mmCIF file of N, CA and C in Angstrom:
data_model
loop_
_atom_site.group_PDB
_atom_site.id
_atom_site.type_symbol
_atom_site.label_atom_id
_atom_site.label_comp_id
_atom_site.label_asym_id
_atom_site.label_seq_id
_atom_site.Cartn_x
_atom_site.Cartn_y
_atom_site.Cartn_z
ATOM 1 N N UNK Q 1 0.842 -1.175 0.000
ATOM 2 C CA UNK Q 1 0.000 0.000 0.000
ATOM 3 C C UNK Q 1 0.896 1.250 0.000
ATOM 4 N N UNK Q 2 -0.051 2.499 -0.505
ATOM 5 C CA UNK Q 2 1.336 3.588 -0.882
ATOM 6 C C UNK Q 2 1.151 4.305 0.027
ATOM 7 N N UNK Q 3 1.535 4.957 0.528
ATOM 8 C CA UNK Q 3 1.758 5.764 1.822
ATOM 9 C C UNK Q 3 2.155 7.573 1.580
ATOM 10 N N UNK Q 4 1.306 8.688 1.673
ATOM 11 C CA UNK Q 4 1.684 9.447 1.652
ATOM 12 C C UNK Q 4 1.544 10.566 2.606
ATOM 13 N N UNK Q 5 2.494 11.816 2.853
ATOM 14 C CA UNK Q 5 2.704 12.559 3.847
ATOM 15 C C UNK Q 5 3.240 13.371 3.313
ATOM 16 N N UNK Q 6 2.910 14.756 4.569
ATOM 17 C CA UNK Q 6 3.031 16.490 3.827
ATOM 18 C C UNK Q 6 4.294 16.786 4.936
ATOM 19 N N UNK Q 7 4.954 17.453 4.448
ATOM 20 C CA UNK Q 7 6.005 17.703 5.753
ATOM 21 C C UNK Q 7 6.478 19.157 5.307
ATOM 22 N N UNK Q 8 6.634 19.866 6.377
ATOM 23 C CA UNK Q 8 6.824 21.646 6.138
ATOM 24 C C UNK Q 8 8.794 21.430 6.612
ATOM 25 N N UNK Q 9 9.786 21.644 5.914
ATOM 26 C CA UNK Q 9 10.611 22.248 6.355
ATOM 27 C C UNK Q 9 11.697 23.077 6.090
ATOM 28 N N UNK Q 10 12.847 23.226 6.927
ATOM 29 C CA UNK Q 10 13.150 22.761 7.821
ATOM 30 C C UNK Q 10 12.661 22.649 9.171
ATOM 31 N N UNK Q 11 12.499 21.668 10.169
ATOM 32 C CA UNK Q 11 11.736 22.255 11.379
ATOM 33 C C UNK Q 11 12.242 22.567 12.651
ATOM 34 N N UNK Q 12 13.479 23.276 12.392
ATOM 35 C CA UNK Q 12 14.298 23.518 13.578
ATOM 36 C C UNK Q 12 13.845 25.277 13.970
ATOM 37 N N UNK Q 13 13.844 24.792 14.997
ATOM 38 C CA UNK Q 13 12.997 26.463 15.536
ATOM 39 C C UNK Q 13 14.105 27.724 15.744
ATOM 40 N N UNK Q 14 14.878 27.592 14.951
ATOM 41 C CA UNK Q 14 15.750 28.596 14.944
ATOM 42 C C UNK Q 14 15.094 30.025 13.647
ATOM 43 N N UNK Q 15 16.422 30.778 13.489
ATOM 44 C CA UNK Q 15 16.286 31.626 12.506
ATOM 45 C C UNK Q 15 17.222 31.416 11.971
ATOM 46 N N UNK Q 16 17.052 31.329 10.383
ATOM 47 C CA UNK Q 16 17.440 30.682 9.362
ATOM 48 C C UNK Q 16 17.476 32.228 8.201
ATOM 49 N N UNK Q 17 18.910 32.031 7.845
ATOM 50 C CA UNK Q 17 18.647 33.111 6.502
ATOM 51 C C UNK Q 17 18.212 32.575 5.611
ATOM 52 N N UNK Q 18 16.893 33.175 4.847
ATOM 53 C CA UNK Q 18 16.608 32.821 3.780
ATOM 54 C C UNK Q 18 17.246 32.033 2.480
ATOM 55 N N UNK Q 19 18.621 32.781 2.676
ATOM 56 C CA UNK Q 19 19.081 31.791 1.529
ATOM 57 C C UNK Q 19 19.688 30.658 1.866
ATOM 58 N N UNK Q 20 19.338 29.967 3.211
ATOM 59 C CA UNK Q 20 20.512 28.728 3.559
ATOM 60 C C UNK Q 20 18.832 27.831 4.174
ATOM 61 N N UNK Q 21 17.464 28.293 3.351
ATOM 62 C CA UNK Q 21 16.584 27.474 4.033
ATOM 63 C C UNK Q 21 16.217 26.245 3.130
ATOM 64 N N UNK Q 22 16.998 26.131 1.900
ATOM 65 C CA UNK Q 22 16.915 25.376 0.652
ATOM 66 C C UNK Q 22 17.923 24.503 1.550
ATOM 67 N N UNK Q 23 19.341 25.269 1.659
ATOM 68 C CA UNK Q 23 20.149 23.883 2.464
ATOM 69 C C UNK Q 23 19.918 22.972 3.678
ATOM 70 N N UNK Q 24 19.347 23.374 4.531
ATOM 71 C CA UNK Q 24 18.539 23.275 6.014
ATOM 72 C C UNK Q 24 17.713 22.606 5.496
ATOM 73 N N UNK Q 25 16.711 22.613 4.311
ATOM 74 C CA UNK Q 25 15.637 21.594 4.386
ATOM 75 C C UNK Q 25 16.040 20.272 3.225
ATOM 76 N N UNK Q 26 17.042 20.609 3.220
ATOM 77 C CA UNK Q 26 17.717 19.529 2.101
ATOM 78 C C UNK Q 26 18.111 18.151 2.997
ATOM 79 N N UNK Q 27 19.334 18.706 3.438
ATOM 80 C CA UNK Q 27 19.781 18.050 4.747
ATOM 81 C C UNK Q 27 18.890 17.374 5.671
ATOM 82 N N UNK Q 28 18.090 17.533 6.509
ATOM 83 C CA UNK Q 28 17.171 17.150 6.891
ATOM 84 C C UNK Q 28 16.191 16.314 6.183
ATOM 85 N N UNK Q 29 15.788 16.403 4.919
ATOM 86 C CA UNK Q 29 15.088 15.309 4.164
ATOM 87 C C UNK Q 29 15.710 14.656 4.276
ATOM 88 N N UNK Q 30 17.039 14.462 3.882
ATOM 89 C CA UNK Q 30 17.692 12.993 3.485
ATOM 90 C C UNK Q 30 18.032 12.252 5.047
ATOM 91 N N UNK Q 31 18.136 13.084 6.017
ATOM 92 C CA UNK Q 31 18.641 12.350 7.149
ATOM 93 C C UNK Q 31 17.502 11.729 7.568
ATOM 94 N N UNK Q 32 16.212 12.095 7.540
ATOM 95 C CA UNK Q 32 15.558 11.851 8.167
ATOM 96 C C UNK Q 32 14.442 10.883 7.528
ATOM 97 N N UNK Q 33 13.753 11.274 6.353
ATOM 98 C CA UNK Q 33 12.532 11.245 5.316
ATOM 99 C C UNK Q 33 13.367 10.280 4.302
ATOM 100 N N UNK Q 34 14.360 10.781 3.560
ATOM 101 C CA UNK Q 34 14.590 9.533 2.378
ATOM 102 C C UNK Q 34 15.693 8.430 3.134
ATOM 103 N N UNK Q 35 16.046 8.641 3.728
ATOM 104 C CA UNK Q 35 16.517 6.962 4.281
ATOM 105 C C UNK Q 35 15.804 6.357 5.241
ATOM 106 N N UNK Q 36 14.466 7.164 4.867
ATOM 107 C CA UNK Q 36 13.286 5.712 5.866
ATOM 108 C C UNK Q 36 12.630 5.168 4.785
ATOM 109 N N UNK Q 37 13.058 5.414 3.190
ATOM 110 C CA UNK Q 37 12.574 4.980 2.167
ATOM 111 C C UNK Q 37 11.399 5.833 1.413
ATOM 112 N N UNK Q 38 11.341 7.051 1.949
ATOM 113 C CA UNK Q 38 10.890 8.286 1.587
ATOM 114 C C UNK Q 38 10.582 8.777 0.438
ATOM 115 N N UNK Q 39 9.785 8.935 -0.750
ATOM 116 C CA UNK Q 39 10.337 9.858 -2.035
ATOM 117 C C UNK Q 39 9.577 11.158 -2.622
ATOM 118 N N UNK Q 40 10.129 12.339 -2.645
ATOM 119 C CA UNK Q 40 9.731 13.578 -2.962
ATOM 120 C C UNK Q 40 8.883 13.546 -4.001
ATOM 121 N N UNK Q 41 7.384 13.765 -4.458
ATOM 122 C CA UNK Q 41 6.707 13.849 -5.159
ATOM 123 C C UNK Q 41 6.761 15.167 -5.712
ATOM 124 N N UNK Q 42 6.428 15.982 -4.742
ATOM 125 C CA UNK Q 42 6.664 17.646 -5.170
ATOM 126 C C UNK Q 42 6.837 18.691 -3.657
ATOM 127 N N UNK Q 43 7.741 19.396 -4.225
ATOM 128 C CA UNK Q 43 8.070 20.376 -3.250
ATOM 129 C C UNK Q 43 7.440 21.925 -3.708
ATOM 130 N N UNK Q 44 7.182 22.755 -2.296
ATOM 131 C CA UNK Q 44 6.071 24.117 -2.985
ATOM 132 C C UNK Q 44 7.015 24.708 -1.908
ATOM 133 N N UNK Q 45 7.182 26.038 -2.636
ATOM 134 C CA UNK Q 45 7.723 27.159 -1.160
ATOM 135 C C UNK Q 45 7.157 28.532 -1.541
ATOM 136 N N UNK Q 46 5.764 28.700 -1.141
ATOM 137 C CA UNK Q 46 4.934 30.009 -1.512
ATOM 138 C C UNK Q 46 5.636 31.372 -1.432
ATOM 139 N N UNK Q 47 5.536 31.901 -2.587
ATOM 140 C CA UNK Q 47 6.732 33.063 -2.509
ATOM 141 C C UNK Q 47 8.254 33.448 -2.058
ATOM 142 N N UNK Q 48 8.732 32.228 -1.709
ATOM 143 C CA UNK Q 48 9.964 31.865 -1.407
ATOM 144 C C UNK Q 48 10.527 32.605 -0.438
ATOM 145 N N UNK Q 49 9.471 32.577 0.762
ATOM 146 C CA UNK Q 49 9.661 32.769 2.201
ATOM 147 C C UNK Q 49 9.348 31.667 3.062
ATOM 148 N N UNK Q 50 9.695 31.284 3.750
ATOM 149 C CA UNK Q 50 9.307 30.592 5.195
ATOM 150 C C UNK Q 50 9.584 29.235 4.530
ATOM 151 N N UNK Q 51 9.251 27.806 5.216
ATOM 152 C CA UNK Q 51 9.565 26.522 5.101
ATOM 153 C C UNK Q 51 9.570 26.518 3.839
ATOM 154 N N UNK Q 52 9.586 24.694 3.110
ATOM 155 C CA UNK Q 52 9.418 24.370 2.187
ATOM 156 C C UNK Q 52 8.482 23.106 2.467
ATOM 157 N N UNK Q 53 7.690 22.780 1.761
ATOM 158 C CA UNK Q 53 6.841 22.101 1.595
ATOM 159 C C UNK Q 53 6.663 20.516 0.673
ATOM 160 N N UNK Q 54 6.701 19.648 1.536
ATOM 161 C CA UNK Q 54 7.405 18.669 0.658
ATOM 162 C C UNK Q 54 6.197 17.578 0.664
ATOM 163 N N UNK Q 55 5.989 16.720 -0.377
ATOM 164 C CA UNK Q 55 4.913 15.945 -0.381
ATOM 165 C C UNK Q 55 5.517 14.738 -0.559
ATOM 166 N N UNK Q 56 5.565 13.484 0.150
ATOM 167 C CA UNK Q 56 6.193 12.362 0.112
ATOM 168 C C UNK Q 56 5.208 11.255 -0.256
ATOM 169 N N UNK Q 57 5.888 10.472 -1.169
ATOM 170 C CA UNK Q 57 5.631 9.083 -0.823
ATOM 171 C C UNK Q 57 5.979 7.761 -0.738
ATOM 172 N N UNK Q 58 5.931 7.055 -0.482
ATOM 173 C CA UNK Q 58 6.673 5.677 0.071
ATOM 174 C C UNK Q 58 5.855 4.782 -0.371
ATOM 175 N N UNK Q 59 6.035 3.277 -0.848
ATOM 176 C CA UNK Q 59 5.226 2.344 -1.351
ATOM 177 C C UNK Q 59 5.879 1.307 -0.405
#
């Protein structure tokens, strides 16, 4: 069965410069989301402020 999930990040409650929130939520996918067998369907980052928005799924 396929399995899917919305995940906002990065989700570290810090402050993050904008331009290092692409790296911060990069990092964190892979540590966390694609080596539990994870896979990025589509990513959204509304006006290219605040988290990123990632839509996963796993089979």
């Amino acid at each position: 069965m396929t399995e899917y999930k919305y995940v906002s990040l990065p989700t570290a409650r810090k402050e993050i410069q904008s331009s290092k929130v692409e790296e911060h939520a990069s990092a964190e996918l892979n540590a966390v989301y694609v080596s539990e067998g994870w896979d990025v369907v589509n990513a959204t980052r509304p006006m290219g402020i605040g988290q990123i928005g990632f839509l996963l799924r796993r089979d």
